[in-house]
JSON list of C-alpha atoms in Angstrom, two decimals:
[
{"chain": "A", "resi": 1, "resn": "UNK", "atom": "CA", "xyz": [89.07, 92.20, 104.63]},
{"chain": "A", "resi": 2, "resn": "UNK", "atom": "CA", "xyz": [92.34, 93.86, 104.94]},
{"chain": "A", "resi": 3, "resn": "UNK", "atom": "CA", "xyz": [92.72, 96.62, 102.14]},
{"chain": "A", "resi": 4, "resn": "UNK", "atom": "CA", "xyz": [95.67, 99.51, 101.18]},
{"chain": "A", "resi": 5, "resn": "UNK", "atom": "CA", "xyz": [95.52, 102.24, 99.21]},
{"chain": "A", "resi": 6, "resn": "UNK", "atom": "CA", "xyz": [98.69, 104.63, 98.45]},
{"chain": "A", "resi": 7, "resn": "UNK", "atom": "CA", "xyz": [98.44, 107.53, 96.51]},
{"chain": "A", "resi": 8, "resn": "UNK", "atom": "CA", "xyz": [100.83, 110.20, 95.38]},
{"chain": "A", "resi": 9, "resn": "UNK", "atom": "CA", "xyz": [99.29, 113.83, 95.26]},
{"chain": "A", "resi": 10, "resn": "UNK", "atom": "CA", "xyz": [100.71, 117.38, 94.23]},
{"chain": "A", "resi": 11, "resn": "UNK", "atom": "CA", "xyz": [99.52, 120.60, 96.75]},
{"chain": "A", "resi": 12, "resn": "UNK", "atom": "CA", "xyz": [97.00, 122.31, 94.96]},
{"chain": "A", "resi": 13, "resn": "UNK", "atom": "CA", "xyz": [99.12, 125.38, 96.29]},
{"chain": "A", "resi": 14, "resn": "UNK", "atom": "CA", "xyz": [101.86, 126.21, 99.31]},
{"chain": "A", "resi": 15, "resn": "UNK", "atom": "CA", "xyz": [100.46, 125.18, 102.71]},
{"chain": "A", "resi": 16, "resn": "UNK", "atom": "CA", "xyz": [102.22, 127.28, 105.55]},
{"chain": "A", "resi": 17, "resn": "UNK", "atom": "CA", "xyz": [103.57, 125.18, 108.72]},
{"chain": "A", "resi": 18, "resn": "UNK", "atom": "CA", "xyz": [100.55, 125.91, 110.42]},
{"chain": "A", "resi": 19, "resn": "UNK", "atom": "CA", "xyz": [98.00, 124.79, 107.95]},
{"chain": "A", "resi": 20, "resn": "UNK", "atom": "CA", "xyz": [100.46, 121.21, 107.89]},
{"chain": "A", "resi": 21, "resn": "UNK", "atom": "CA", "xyz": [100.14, 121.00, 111.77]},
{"chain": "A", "resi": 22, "resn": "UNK", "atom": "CA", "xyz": [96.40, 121.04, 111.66]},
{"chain": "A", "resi": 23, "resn": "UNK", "atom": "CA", "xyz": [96.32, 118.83, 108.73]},
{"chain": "A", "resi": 24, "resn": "UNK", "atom": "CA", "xyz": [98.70, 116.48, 110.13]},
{"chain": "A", "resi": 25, "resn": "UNK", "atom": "CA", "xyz": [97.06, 117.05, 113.80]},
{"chain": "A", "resi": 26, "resn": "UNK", "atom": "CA", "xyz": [93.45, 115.82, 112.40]},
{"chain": "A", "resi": 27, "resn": "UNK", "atom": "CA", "xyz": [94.51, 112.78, 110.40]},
{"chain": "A", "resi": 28, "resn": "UNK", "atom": "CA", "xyz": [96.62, 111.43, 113.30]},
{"chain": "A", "resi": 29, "resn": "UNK", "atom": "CA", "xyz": [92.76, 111.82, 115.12]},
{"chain": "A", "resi": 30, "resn": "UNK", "atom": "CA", "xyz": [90.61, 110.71, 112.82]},
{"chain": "A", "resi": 31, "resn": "UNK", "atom": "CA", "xyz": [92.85, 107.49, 111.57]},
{"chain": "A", "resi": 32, "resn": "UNK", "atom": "CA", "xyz": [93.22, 106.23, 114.80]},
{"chain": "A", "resi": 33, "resn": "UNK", "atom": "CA", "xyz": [89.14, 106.36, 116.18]},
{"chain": "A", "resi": 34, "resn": "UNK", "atom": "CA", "xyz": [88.87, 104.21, 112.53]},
{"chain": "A", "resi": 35, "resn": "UNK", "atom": "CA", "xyz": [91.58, 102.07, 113.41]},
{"chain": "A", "resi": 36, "resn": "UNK", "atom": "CA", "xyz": [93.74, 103.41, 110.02]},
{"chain": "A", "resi": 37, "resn": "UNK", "atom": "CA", "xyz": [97.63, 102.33, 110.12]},
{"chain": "A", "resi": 38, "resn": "UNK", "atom": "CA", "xyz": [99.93, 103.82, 107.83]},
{"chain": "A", "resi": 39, "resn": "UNK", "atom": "CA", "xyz": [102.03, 106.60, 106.82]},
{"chain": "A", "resi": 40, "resn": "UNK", "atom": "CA", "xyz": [101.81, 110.68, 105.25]},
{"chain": "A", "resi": 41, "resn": "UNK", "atom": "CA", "xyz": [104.76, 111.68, 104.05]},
{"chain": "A", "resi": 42, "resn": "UNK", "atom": "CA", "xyz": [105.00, 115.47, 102.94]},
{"chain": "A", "resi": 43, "resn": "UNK", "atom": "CA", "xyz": [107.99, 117.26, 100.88]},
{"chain": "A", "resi": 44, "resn": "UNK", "atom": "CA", "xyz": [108.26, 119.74, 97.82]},
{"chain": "A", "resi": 45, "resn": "UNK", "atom": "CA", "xyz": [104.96, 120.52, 97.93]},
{"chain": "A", "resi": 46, "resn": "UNK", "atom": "CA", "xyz": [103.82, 116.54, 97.08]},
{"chain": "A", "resi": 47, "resn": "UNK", "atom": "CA", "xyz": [102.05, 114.25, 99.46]},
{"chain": "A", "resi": 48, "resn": "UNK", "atom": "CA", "xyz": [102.62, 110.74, 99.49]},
{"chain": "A", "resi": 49, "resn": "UNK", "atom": "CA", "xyz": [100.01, 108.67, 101.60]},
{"chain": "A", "resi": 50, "resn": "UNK", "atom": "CA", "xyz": [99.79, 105.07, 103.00]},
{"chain": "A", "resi": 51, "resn": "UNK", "atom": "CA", "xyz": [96.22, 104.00, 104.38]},
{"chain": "A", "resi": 52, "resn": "UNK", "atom": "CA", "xyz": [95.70, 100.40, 105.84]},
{"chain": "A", "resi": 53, "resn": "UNK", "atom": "CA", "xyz": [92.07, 99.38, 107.12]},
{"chain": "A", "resi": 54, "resn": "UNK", "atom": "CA", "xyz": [88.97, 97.74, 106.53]},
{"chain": "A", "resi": 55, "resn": "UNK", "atom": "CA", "xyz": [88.54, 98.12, 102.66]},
{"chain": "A", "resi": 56, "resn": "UNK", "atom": "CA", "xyz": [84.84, 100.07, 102.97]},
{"chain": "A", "resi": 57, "resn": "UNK", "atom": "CA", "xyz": [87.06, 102.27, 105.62]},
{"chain": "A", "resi": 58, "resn": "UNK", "atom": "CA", "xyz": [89.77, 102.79, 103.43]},
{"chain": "A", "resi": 59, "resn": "UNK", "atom": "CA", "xyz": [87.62, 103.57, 100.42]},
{"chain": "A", "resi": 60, "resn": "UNK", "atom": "CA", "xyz": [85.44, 106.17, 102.42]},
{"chain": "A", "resi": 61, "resn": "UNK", "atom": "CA", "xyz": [88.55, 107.34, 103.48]},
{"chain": "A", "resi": 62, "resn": "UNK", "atom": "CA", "xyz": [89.97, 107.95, 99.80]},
{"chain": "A", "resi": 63, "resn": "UNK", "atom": "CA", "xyz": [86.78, 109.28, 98.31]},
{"chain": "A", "resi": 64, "resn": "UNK", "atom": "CA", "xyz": [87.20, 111.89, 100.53]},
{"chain": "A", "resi": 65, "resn": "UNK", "atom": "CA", "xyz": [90.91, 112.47, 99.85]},
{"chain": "A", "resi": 66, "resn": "UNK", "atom": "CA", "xyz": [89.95, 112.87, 96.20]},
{"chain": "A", "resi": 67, "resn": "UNK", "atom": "CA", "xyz": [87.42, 115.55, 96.91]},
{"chain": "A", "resi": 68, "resn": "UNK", "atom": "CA", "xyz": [89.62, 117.60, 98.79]},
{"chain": "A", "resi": 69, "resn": "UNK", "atom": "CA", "xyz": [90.29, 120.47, 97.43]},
{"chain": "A", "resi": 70, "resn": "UNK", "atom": "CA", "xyz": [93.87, 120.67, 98.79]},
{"chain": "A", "resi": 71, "resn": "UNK", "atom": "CA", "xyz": [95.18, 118.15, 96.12]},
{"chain": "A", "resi": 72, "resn": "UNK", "atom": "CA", "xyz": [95.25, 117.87, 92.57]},
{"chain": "A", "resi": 73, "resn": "UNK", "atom": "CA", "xyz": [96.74, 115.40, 90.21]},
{"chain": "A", "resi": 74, "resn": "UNK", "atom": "CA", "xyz": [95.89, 112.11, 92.17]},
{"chain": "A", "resi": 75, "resn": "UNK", "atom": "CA", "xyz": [97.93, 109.53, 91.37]},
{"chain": "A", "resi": 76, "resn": "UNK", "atom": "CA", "xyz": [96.74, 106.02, 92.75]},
{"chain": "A", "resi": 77, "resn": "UNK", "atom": "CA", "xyz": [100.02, 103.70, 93.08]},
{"chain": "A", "resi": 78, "resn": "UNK", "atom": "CA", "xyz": [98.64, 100.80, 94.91]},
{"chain": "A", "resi": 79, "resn": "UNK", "atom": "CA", "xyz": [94.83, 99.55, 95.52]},
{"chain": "A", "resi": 80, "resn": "UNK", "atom": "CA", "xyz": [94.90, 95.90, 96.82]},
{"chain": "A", "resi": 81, "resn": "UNK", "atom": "CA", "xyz": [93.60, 93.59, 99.38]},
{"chain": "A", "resi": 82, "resn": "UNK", "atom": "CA", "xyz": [96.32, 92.43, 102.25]},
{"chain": "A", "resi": 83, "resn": "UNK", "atom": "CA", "xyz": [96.99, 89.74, 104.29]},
{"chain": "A", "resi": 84, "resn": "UNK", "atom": "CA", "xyz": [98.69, 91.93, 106.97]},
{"chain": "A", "resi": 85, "resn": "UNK", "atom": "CA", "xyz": [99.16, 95.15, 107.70]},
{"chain": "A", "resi": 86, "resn": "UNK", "atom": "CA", "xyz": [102.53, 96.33, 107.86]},
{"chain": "A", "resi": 87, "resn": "UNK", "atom": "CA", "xyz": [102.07, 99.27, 110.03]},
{"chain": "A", "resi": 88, "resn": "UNK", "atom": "CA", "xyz": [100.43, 97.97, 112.78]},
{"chain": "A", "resi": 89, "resn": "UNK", "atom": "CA", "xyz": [103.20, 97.74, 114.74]},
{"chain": "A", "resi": 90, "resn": "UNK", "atom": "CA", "xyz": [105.12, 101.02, 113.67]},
{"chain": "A", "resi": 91, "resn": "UNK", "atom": "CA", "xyz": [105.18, 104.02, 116.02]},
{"chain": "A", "resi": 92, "resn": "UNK", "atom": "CA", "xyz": [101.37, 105.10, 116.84]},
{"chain": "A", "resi": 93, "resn": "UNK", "atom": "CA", "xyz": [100.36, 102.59, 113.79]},
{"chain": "A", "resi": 94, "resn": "UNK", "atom": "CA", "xyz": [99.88, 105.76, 111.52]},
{"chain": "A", "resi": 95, "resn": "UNK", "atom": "CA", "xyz": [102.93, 108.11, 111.21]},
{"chain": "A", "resi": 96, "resn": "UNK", "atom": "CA", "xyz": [103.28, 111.68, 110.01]},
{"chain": "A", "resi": 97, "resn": "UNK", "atom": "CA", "xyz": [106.94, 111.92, 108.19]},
{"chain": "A", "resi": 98, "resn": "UNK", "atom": "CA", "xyz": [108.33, 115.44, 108.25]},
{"chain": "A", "resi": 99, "resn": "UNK", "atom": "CA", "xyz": [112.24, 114.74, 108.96]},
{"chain": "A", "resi": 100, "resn": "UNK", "atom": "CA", "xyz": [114.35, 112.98, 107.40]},
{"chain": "A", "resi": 101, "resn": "UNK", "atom": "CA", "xyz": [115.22, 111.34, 110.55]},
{"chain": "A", "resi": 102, "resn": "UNK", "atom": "CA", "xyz": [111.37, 110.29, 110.48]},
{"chain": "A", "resi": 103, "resn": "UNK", "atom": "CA", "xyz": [111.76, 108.55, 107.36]},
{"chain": "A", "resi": 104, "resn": "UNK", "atom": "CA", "xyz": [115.13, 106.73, 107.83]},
{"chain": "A", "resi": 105, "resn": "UNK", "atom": "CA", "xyz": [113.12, 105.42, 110.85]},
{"chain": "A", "resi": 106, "resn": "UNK", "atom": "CA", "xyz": [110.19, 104.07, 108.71]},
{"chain": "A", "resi": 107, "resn": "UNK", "atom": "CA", "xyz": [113.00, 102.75, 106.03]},
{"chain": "A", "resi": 108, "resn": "UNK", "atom": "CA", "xyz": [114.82, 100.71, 108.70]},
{"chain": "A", "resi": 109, "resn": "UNK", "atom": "CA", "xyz": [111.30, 99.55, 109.65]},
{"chain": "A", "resi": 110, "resn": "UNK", "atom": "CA", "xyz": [110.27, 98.46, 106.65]},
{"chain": "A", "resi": 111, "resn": "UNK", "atom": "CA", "xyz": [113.70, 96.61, 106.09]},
{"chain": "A", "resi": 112, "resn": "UNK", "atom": "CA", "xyz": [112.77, 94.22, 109.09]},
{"chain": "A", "resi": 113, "resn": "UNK", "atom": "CA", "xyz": [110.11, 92.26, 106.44]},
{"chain": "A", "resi": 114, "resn": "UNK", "atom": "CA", "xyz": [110.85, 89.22, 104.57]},
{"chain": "A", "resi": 115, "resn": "UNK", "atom": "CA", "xyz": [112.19, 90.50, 101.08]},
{"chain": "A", "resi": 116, "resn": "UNK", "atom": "CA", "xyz": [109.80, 87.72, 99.77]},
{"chain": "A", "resi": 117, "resn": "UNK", "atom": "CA", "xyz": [106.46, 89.66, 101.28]},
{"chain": "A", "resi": 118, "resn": "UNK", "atom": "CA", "xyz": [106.13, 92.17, 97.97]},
{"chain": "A", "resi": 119, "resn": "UNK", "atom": "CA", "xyz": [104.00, 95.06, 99.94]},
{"chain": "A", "resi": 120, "resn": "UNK", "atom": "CA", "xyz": [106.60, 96.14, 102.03]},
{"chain": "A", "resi": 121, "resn": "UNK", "atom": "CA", "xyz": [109.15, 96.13, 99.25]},
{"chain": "A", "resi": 122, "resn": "UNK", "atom": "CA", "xyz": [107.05, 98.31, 97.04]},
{"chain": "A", "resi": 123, "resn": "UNK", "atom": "CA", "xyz": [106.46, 100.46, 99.95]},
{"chain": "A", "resi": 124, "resn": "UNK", "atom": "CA", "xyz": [109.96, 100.96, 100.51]},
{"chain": "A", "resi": 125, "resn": "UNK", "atom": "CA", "xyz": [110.58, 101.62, 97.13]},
{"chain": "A", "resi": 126, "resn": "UNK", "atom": "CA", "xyz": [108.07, 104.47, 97.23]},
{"chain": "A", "resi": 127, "resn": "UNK", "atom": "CA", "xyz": [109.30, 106.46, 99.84]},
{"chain": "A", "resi": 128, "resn": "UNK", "atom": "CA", "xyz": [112.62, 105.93, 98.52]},
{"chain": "A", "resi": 129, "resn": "UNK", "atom": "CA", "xyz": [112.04, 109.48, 96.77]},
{"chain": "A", "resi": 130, "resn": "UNK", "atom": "CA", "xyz": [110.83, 111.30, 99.96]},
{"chain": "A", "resi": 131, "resn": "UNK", "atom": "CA", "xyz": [114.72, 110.57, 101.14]},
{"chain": "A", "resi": 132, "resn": "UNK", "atom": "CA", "xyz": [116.09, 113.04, 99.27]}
]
């Protein structure tokens, strides 16, 4: 079964560049030997993350996330079962989005989907933020 999870998370204090690199270095590893699509988005010290996968996967996956000592304030915006995945065909089918180039990229993405498919849509609306 196809599964998503995004959550919204606040730095549990400044990360330098190079701490972000590794971070961003290791998930781009890890997500694609589980076969993980989706999208990290970082700004203002806030992390907003897309995970699509095999629901056990995914859960593993954010049981982990919660542990981690790097966030606080977890906030779970979407936990639900999908018929596709949306990022399967975006980029290296899981994205890290540090310009704002990279996220005007994803956007225009995104846009491609049938308005009537709601996941996308409420994707797009979350990032919306991140544009700033």
């Amino acid at each position: 079964m196809e599964h998503t999870i995004c959550y919204l998370s606040k730095q549990a204090g400044p990360l330098q560049d190079s701490e972000l690199e590794a971070l961003f270095n290791f998930i781009l590893g890890k997500n694609l030997t589980l076969n993980i699509t989706g999208a990290l988005l970082s700004t203002n010290d806030f992390f907003l993350q897309i995970l699509e996968g095999k629901k056990d996967t995914i859960d593993e996956i954010f049981s982990k996330i919660r542990k981690d000592k790097r966030h606080r304030n977890i906030l779970t915006i979407l936990n639900q079962k999908i018929e596709n995945r949306i990022f399967n065909t975006y980029e290296a089918n899981f994205s890290i989005l540090k310009t704002k180039e990279d996220i005007v990229k994803l956007n225009t993405y995104l846009s491609k989907y049938d308005v009537e498919n709601r996941y996308p849509k409420n994707i797009k609306s979350l990032i919306e933020p991140f544009l700033l």
